């Protein structure tokens, strides 16, 4: 049917990316890769709201792997990538609704006329999308040790493909995980996100 529209038809694909090599993300990369830019309420410079723009009080860190979640949630905010100002929640929502906010292509489409758009949870108006909620979700997903929790944060909350820190899988890496244990039990150092 789209062929009979003589170049006037439109095909829409809406999905959550999974990994860099997934078909969904590859479709995004074939387009012009638009990002939604908003003005800083302090300096007026346009910027994308992404994970790099989320800041929280570094004093909320208790140990190398432990955080004071209440303090993280209370202090997390958007930090301007230009002037460094910390935005209030009202300023974040106001910037998103600003008439100056706009979609900006960040690449040349590989197929002329193909538009693609990506947006993170930081643009959402719900309580679950505040920088504080997202920061706690991010830290908690790292704390659980579950691969699926980390992947879900990036895919579902940030609208980005999950990029695992594992660079390569080798026989040596698997050999290092080997240990003696009885059938029906788990090794003492078993990690839930390692599938054997």
GROMACS .gro file of N, CA and C in nm, residues 73-189:
model
  351
   73UNK      N    1   1.773   1.099   4.579
   73UNK     CA    2   1.642   1.140   4.525
   73UNK      C    3   1.615   1.288   4.551
   74UNK      N    4   1.652   1.336   4.669
   74UNK     CA    5   1.624   1.476   4.706
   74UNK      C    6   1.713   1.575   4.632
   75UNK      N    7   1.834   1.533   4.594
   75UNK     CA    8   1.928   1.628   4.533
   75UNK      C    9   1.943   1.614   4.383
   76UNK      N   10   1.902   1.502   4.325
   76UNK     CA   11   1.921   1.481   4.181
   76UNK      C   12   1.845   1.586   4.100
   77UNK      N   13   1.911   1.637   3.999
   77UNK     CA   14   1.852   1.742   3.915
   77UNK      C   15   1.927   1.747   3.782
   78UNK      N   16   1.876   1.825   3.691
   78UNK     CA   17   1.945   1.850   3.564
   78UNK      C   18   2.050   1.957   3.589
   79UNK      N   19   2.170   1.933   3.535
   79UNK     CA   20   2.278   2.031   3.543
   79UNK      C   21   2.307   2.077   3.401
   80UNK      N   22   2.300   2.207   3.378
   80UNK     CA   23   2.322   2.262   3.244
   80UNK      C   24   2.461   2.225   3.194
   81UNK      N   25   2.467   2.177   3.072
   81UNK     CA   26   2.596   2.138   3.013
   81UNK      C   27   2.677   2.259   2.968
   82UNK      N   28   2.616   2.379   2.973
   82UNK     CA   29   2.687   2.500   2.931
   82UNK      C   30   2.731   2.586   3.050
   83UNK      N   31   2.634   2.625   3.134
   83UNK     CA   32   2.668   2.716   3.245
   83UNK      C   33   2.683   2.645   3.379
   84UNK      N   34   2.644   2.516   3.386
   84UNK     CA   35   2.659   2.440   3.509
   84UNK      C   36   2.550   2.464   3.613
   85UNK      N   37   2.448   2.543   3.581
   85UNK     CA   38   2.341   2.570   3.676
   85UNK      C   39   2.261   2.443   3.704
   86UNK      N   40   2.220   2.427   3.828
   86UNK     CA   41   2.136   2.314   3.868
   86UNK      C   42   1.990   2.359   3.857
   87UNK      N   43   1.910   2.285   3.780
   87UNK     CA   44   1.771   2.322   3.756
   87UNK      C   45   1.681   2.268   3.867
   88UNK      N   46   1.578   2.346   3.898
   88UNK     CA   47   1.473   2.295   3.986
   88UNK      C   48   1.383   2.205   3.901
   89UNK      N   49   1.295   2.130   3.966
   89UNK     CA   50   1.201   2.046   3.892
   89UNK      C   51   1.107   2.133   3.809
   90UNK      N   52   1.064   2.245   3.861
   90UNK     CA   53   0.976   2.335   3.786
   90UNK      C   54   1.049   2.388   3.662
   91UNK      N   55   1.177   2.417   3.675
   91UNK     CA   56   1.254   2.466   3.560
   91UNK      C   57   1.270   2.357   3.454
   92UNK      N   58   1.289   2.232   3.495
   92UNK     CA   59   1.299   2.122   3.398
   92UNK      C   60   1.171   2.111   3.317
   93UNK      N   61   1.058   2.111   3.386
   93UNK     CA   62   0.929   2.099   3.316
   93UNK      C   63   0.902   2.220   3.228
   94UNK      N   64   0.939   2.337   3.275
   94UNK     CA   65   0.920   2.459   3.197
   94UNK      C   66   1.006   2.458   3.071
   95UNK      N   67   1.129   2.409   3.082
   95UNK     CA   68   1.219   2.402   2.966
   95UNK      C   69   1.163   2.307   2.861
   96UNK      N   70   1.107   2.195   2.905
   96UNK     CA   71   1.050   2.098   2.812
   96UNK      C   72   0.931   2.158   2.737
   97UNK      N   73   0.851   2.238   2.807
   97UNK     CA   74   0.732   2.298   2.746
   97UNK      C   75   0.761   2.429   2.672
   98UNK      N   76   0.883   2.475   2.680
   98UNK     CA   77   0.918   2.605   2.618
   98UNK      C   78   0.890   2.603   2.468
   99UNK      N   79   0.840   2.716   2.414
   99UNK     CA   80   0.819   2.725   2.269
   99UNK      C   81   0.950   2.714   2.191
  100UNK      N   82   1.063   2.738   2.258
  100UNK     CA   83   1.193   2.726   2.192
  100UNK      C   84   1.238   2.581   2.178
  101UNK      N   85   1.182   2.490   2.259
  101UNK     CA   86   1.221   2.349   2.253
  101UNK      C   87   1.188   2.291   2.117
  102UNK      N   88   1.279   2.213   2.062
  102UNK     CA   89   1.261   2.164   1.926
  102UNK      C   90   1.341   2.037   1.900
  103UNK      N   91   1.297   1.964   1.799
  103UNK     CA   92   1.370   1.846   1.754
  103UNK      C   93   1.486   1.891   1.664
  104UNK      N   94   1.604   1.838   1.690
  104UNK     CA   95   1.724   1.875   1.614
  104UNK      C   96   1.787   1.750   1.553
  105UNK      N   97   1.799   1.744   1.420
  105UNK     CA   98   1.867   1.630   1.358
  105UNK      C   99   2.015   1.631   1.400
  106UNK      N  100   2.069   1.514   1.435
  106UNK     CA  101   2.209   1.507   1.477
  106UNK      C  102   2.295   1.428   1.379
  107UNK      N  103   2.235   1.384   1.268
  107UNK     CA  104   2.309   1.308   1.166
  107UNK      C  105   2.240   1.325   1.032
  108UNK      N  106   2.311   1.289   0.928
  108UNK     CA  107   2.251   1.291   0.795
  108UNK      C  108   2.190   1.153   0.772
  109UNK      N  109   2.066   1.148   0.731
  109UNK     CA  110   1.997   1.021   0.709
  109UNK      C  111   2.067   0.940   0.601
  110UNK      N  112   2.085   0.811   0.628
  110UNK     CA  113   2.146   0.722   0.529
  110UNK      C  114   2.052   0.700   0.411
  111UNK      N  115   1.923   0.707   0.438
  111UNK     CA  116   1.821   0.699   0.333
  111UNK      C  117   1.753   0.836   0.330
  112UNK      N  118   1.771   0.915   0.224
  112UNK     CA  119   1.715   1.050   0.220
  112UNK      C  120   1.567   1.053   0.259
  113UNK      N  121   1.533   1.150   0.343
  113UNK     CA  122   1.395   1.168   0.386
  113UNK      C  123   1.355   1.084   0.506
  114UNK      N  124   1.447   1.001   0.556
  114UNK     CA  125   1.414   0.916   0.671
  114UNK      C  126   1.438   0.992   0.800
  115UNK      N  127   1.331   1.013   0.875
  115UNK     CA  128   1.340   1.082   1.003
  115UNK      C  129   1.345   0.978   1.114
  116UNK      N  130   1.421   1.004   1.216
  116UNK     CA  131   1.421   0.916   1.333
  116UNK      C  132   1.434   1.002   1.458
  117UNK      N  133   1.371   0.958   1.565
  117UNK     CA  134   1.364   1.036   1.687
  117UNK      C  135   1.397   0.948   1.807
  118UNK      N  136   1.468   1.004   1.904
  118UNK     CA  137   1.499   0.933   2.028
  118UNK      C  138   1.481   1.030   2.143
  119UNK      N  139   1.414   0.982   2.249
  119UNK     CA  140   1.391   1.068   2.364
  119UNK      C  141   1.400   0.984   2.490
  120UNK      N  142   1.452   1.043   2.597
  120UNK     CA  143   1.470   0.971   2.723
  120UNK      C  144   1.355   0.999   2.820
  121UNK      N  145   1.352   0.923   2.927
  121UNK     CA  146   1.253   0.942   3.031
  121UNK      C  147   1.264   1.076   3.101
  122UNK      N  148   1.375   1.145   3.086
  122UNK     CA  149   1.393   1.274   3.150
  122UNK      C  150   1.295   1.380   3.099
  123UNK      N  151   1.228   1.352   2.990
  123UNK     CA  152   1.131   1.447   2.935
  123UNK      C  153   0.990   1.423   2.986
  124UNK      N  154   0.970   1.313   3.056
  124UNK     CA  155   0.836   1.277   3.101
  124UNK      C  156   0.786   1.365   3.214
  125UNK      N  157   0.655   1.393   3.217
  125UNK     CA  158   0.599   1.480   3.320
  125UNK      C  159   0.561   1.406   3.449
  126UNK      N  160   0.565   1.273   3.448
  126UNK     CA  161   0.522   1.196   3.564
  126UNK      C  162   0.629   1.194   3.673
  127UNK      N  163   0.587   1.165   3.796
  127UNK     CA  164   0.679   1.157   3.910
  127UNK      C  165   0.791   1.056   3.883
  128UNK      N  166   0.761   0.947   3.813
  128UNK     CA  167   0.859   0.843   3.784
  128UNK      C  168   0.971   0.893   3.693
  129UNK      N  169   0.952   1.008   3.629
  129UNK     CA  170   1.051   1.061   3.536
  129UNK      C  171   1.132   1.177   3.592
  130UNK      N  172   1.118   1.206   3.719
  130UNK     CA  173   1.200   1.313   3.777
  130UNK      C  174   1.345   1.264   3.783
  131UNK      N  175   1.441   1.354   3.777
  131UNK     CA  176   1.580   1.312   3.789
  131UNK      C  177   1.606   1.231   3.916
  132UNK      N  178   1.539   1.266   4.027
  132UNK     CA  179   1.557   1.194   4.152
  132UNK      C  180   1.513   1.049   4.142
  133UNK      N  181   1.395   1.026   4.086
  133UNK     CA  182   1.344   0.890   4.069
  133UNK      C  183   1.433   0.810   3.975
  134UNK      N  184   1.475   0.873   3.865
  134UNK     CA  185   1.560   0.804   3.769
  134UNK      C  186   1.697   0.772   3.827
  135UNK      N  187   1.754   0.864   3.905
  135UNK     CA  188   1.884   0.840   3.966
  135UNK      C  189   1.878   0.722   4.064
  136UNK      N  190   1.774   0.717   4.144
  136UNK     CA  191   1.758   0.605   4.238
  136UNK      C  192   1.739   0.475   4.161
  137UNK      N  193   1.659   0.479   4.056
  137UNK     CA  194   1.637   0.360   3.973
  137UNK      C  195   1.769   0.312   3.911
  138UNK      N  196   1.849   0.406   3.864
  138UNK     CA  197   1.979   0.373   3.804
  138UNK      C  198   2.070   0.306   3.906
  139UNK      N  199   2.085   0.366   4.023
  139UNK     CA  200   2.174   0.311   4.126
  139UNK      C  201   2.122   0.177   4.178
  140UNK      N  202   1.992   0.166   4.196
  140UNK     CA  203   1.934   0.039   4.244
  140UNK      C  204   1.953  -0.072   4.141
  141UNK      N  205   1.944  -0.039   4.013
  141UNK     CA  206   1.962  -0.141   3.909
  141UNK      C  207   2.106  -0.192   3.908
  142UNK      N  208   2.199  -0.108   3.943
  142UNK     CA  209   2.340  -0.150   3.951
  142UNK      C  210   2.364  -0.233   4.076
  143UNK      N  211   2.288  -0.206   4.180
  143UNK     CA  212   2.306  -0.274   4.308
  143UNK      C  213   2.253  -0.417   4.306
  144UNK      N  214   2.147  -0.442   4.228
  144UNK     CA  215   2.084  -0.575   4.231
  144UNK      C  216   2.175  -0.683   4.176
  145UNK      N  217   2.265  -0.648   4.084
  145UNK     CA  218   2.349  -0.750   4.023
  145UNK      C  219   2.283  -0.821   3.908
  146UNK      N  220   2.155  -0.791   3.883
  146UNK     CA  221   2.083  -0.857   3.774
  146UNK      C  222   2.107  -0.782   3.644
  147UNK      N  223   2.151  -0.855   3.544
  147UNK     CA  224   2.172  -0.799   3.410
  147UNK      C  225   2.043  -0.735   3.360
  148UNK      N  226   1.930  -0.803   3.380
  148UNK     CA  227   1.801  -0.754   3.330
  148UNK      C  228   1.764  -0.620   3.392
  149UNK      N  229   1.799  -0.596   3.518
  149UNK     CA  230   1.768  -0.468   3.582
  149UNK      C  231   1.845  -0.354   3.517
  150UNK      N  232   1.972  -0.377   3.491
  150UNK     CA  233   2.054  -0.273   3.426
  150UNK      C  234   2.004  -0.247   3.285
  151UNK      N  235   1.976  -0.354   3.213
  151UNK     CA  236   1.928  -0.339   3.075
  151UNK      C  237   1.794  -0.266   3.073
  152UNK      N  238   1.704  -0.302   3.165
  152UNK     CA  239   1.573  -0.239   3.168
  152UNK      C  240   1.582  -0.089   3.195
  153UNK      N  241   1.676  -0.048   3.282
  153UNK     CA  242   1.690   0.095   3.308
  153UNK      C  243   1.722   0.169   3.178
  154UNK      N  244   1.824   0.122   3.105
  154UNK     CA  245   1.864   0.192   2.982
  154UNK      C  246   1.759   0.182   2.873
  155UNK      N  247   1.700   0.065   2.855
  155UNK     CA  248   1.600   0.047   2.750
  155UNK      C  249   1.470   0.119   2.781
  156UNK      N  250   1.411   0.090   2.895
  156UNK     CA  251   1.277   0.140   2.925
  156UNK      C  252   1.274   0.279   2.985
  157UNK      N  253   1.370   0.312   3.068
  157UNK     CA  254   1.367   0.442   3.135
  157UNK      C  255   1.437   0.551   3.053
  158UNK      N  256   1.549   0.516   2.987
  158UNK     CA  257   1.625   0.617   2.914
  158UNK      C  258   1.607   0.611   2.762
  159UNK      N  259   1.540   0.507   2.712
  159UNK     CA  260   1.516   0.497   2.568
  159UNK      C  261   1.643   0.480   2.488
  160UNK      N  262   1.740   0.413   2.545
  160UNK     CA  263   1.869   0.390   2.478
  160UNK      C  264   1.899   0.241   2.475
  161UNK      N  265   1.982   0.198   2.380
  161UNK     CA  266   2.021   0.057   2.380
  161UNK      C  267   2.112   0.029   2.499
  162UNK      N  268   2.103  -0.093   2.549
  162UNK     CA  269   2.189  -0.133   2.662
  162UNK      C  270   2.326  -0.169   2.608
  163UNK      N  271   2.428  -0.111   2.666
  163UNK     CA  272   2.567  -0.139   2.628
  163UNK      C  273   2.635  -0.206   2.746
  164UNK      N  274   2.658  -0.336   2.734
  164UNK     CA  275   2.720  -0.411   2.842
  164UNK      C  276   2.868  -0.376   2.850
  165UNK      N  277   2.922  -0.383   2.970
  165UNK     CA  278   3.063  -0.352   2.988
  165UNK      C  279   3.153  -0.469   2.949
  166UNK      N  280   3.091  -0.584   2.917
  166UNK     CA  281   3.170  -0.698   2.874
  166UNK      C  282   3.218  -0.672   2.732
  167UNK      N  283   3.348  -0.670   2.713
  167UNK     CA  284   3.404  -0.643   2.581
  167UNK      C  285   3.409  -0.769   2.497
  168UNK      N  286   3.452  -0.878   2.558
  168UNK     CA  287   3.459  -1.004   2.484
  168UNK      C  288   3.440  -1.121   2.578
  169UNK      N  289   3.390  -1.228   2.523
  169UNK     CA  290   3.372  -1.351   2.600
  169UNK      C  291   3.475  -1.450   2.549
  170UNK      N  292   3.555  -1.502   2.639
  170UNK     CA  293   3.658  -1.598   2.602
  170UNK      C  294   3.645  -1.722   2.688
  171UNK      N  295   3.707  -1.830   2.642
  171UNK     CA  296   3.706  -1.955   2.719
  171UNK      C  297   3.773  -1.933   2.854
  172UNK      N  298   3.875  -1.847   2.858
  172UNK     CA  299   3.947  -1.820   2.982
  172UNK      C  300   3.854  -1.755   3.086
  173UNK      N  301   3.768  -1.666   3.040
  173UNK     CA  302   3.675  -1.600   3.134
  173UNK      C  303   3.579  -1.702   3.194
  174UNK      N  304   3.533  -1.797   3.112
  174UNK     CA  305   3.444  -1.899   3.165
  174UNK      C  306   3.519  -1.995   3.257
  175UNK      N  307   3.643  -2.030   3.220
  175UNK     CA  308   3.723  -2.118   3.305
  175UNK      C  309   3.743  -2.056   3.443
  176UNK      N  310   3.759  -1.925   3.447
  176UNK     CA  311   3.780  -1.856   3.574
  176UNK      C  312   3.657  -1.866   3.665
  177UNK      N  313   3.541  -1.894   3.606
  177UNK     CA  314   3.417  -1.906   3.685
  177UNK      C  315   3.394  -2.047   3.737
  178UNK      N  316   3.474  -2.142   3.688
  178UNK     CA  317   3.453  -2.282   3.726
  178UNK      C  318   3.489  -2.305   3.873
  179UNK      N  319   3.407  -2.384   3.940
  179UNK     CA  320   3.438  -2.428   4.076
  179UNK      C  321   3.358  -2.555   4.102
  180UNK      N  322   3.400  -2.632   4.203
  180UNK     CA  323   3.330  -2.755   4.236
  180UNK      C  324   3.205  -2.726   4.317
  181UNK      N  325   3.098  -2.793   4.282
  181UNK     CA  326   2.974  -2.783   4.360
  181UNK      C  327   2.887  -2.902   4.326
  182UNK      N  328   2.795  -2.935   4.412
  182UNK     CA  329   2.706  -3.049   4.392
  182UNK      C  330   2.592  -3.012   4.301
  183UNK      N  331   2.553  -3.108   4.219
  183UNK     CA  332   2.440  -3.086   4.129
  183UNK      C  333   2.317  -3.045   4.211
  184UNK      N  334   2.244  -2.944   4.164
  184UNK     CA  335   2.126  -2.897   4.235
  184UNK      C  336   2.156  -2.783   4.332
  185UNK      N  337   2.283  -2.746   4.345
  185UNK     CA  338   2.321  -2.633   4.430
  185UNK      C  339   2.393  -2.532   4.344
  186UNK      N  340   2.417  -2.416   4.400
  186UNK     CA  341   2.489  -2.312   4.327
  186UNK      C  342   2.627  -2.293   4.388
  187UNK      N  343   2.726  -2.260   4.305
  187UNK     CA  344   2.858  -2.230   4.362
  187UNK      C  345   2.849  -2.112   4.458
  188UNK      N  346   2.939  -2.106   4.554
  188UNK     CA  347   2.939  -1.998   4.654
  188UNK      C  348   2.947  -1.860   4.590
  189UNK      N  349   3.026  -1.847   4.485
  189UNK     CA  350   3.047  -1.715   4.423
  189UNK      C  351   2.960  -1.695   4.299
   0.00000   0.00000   0.00000
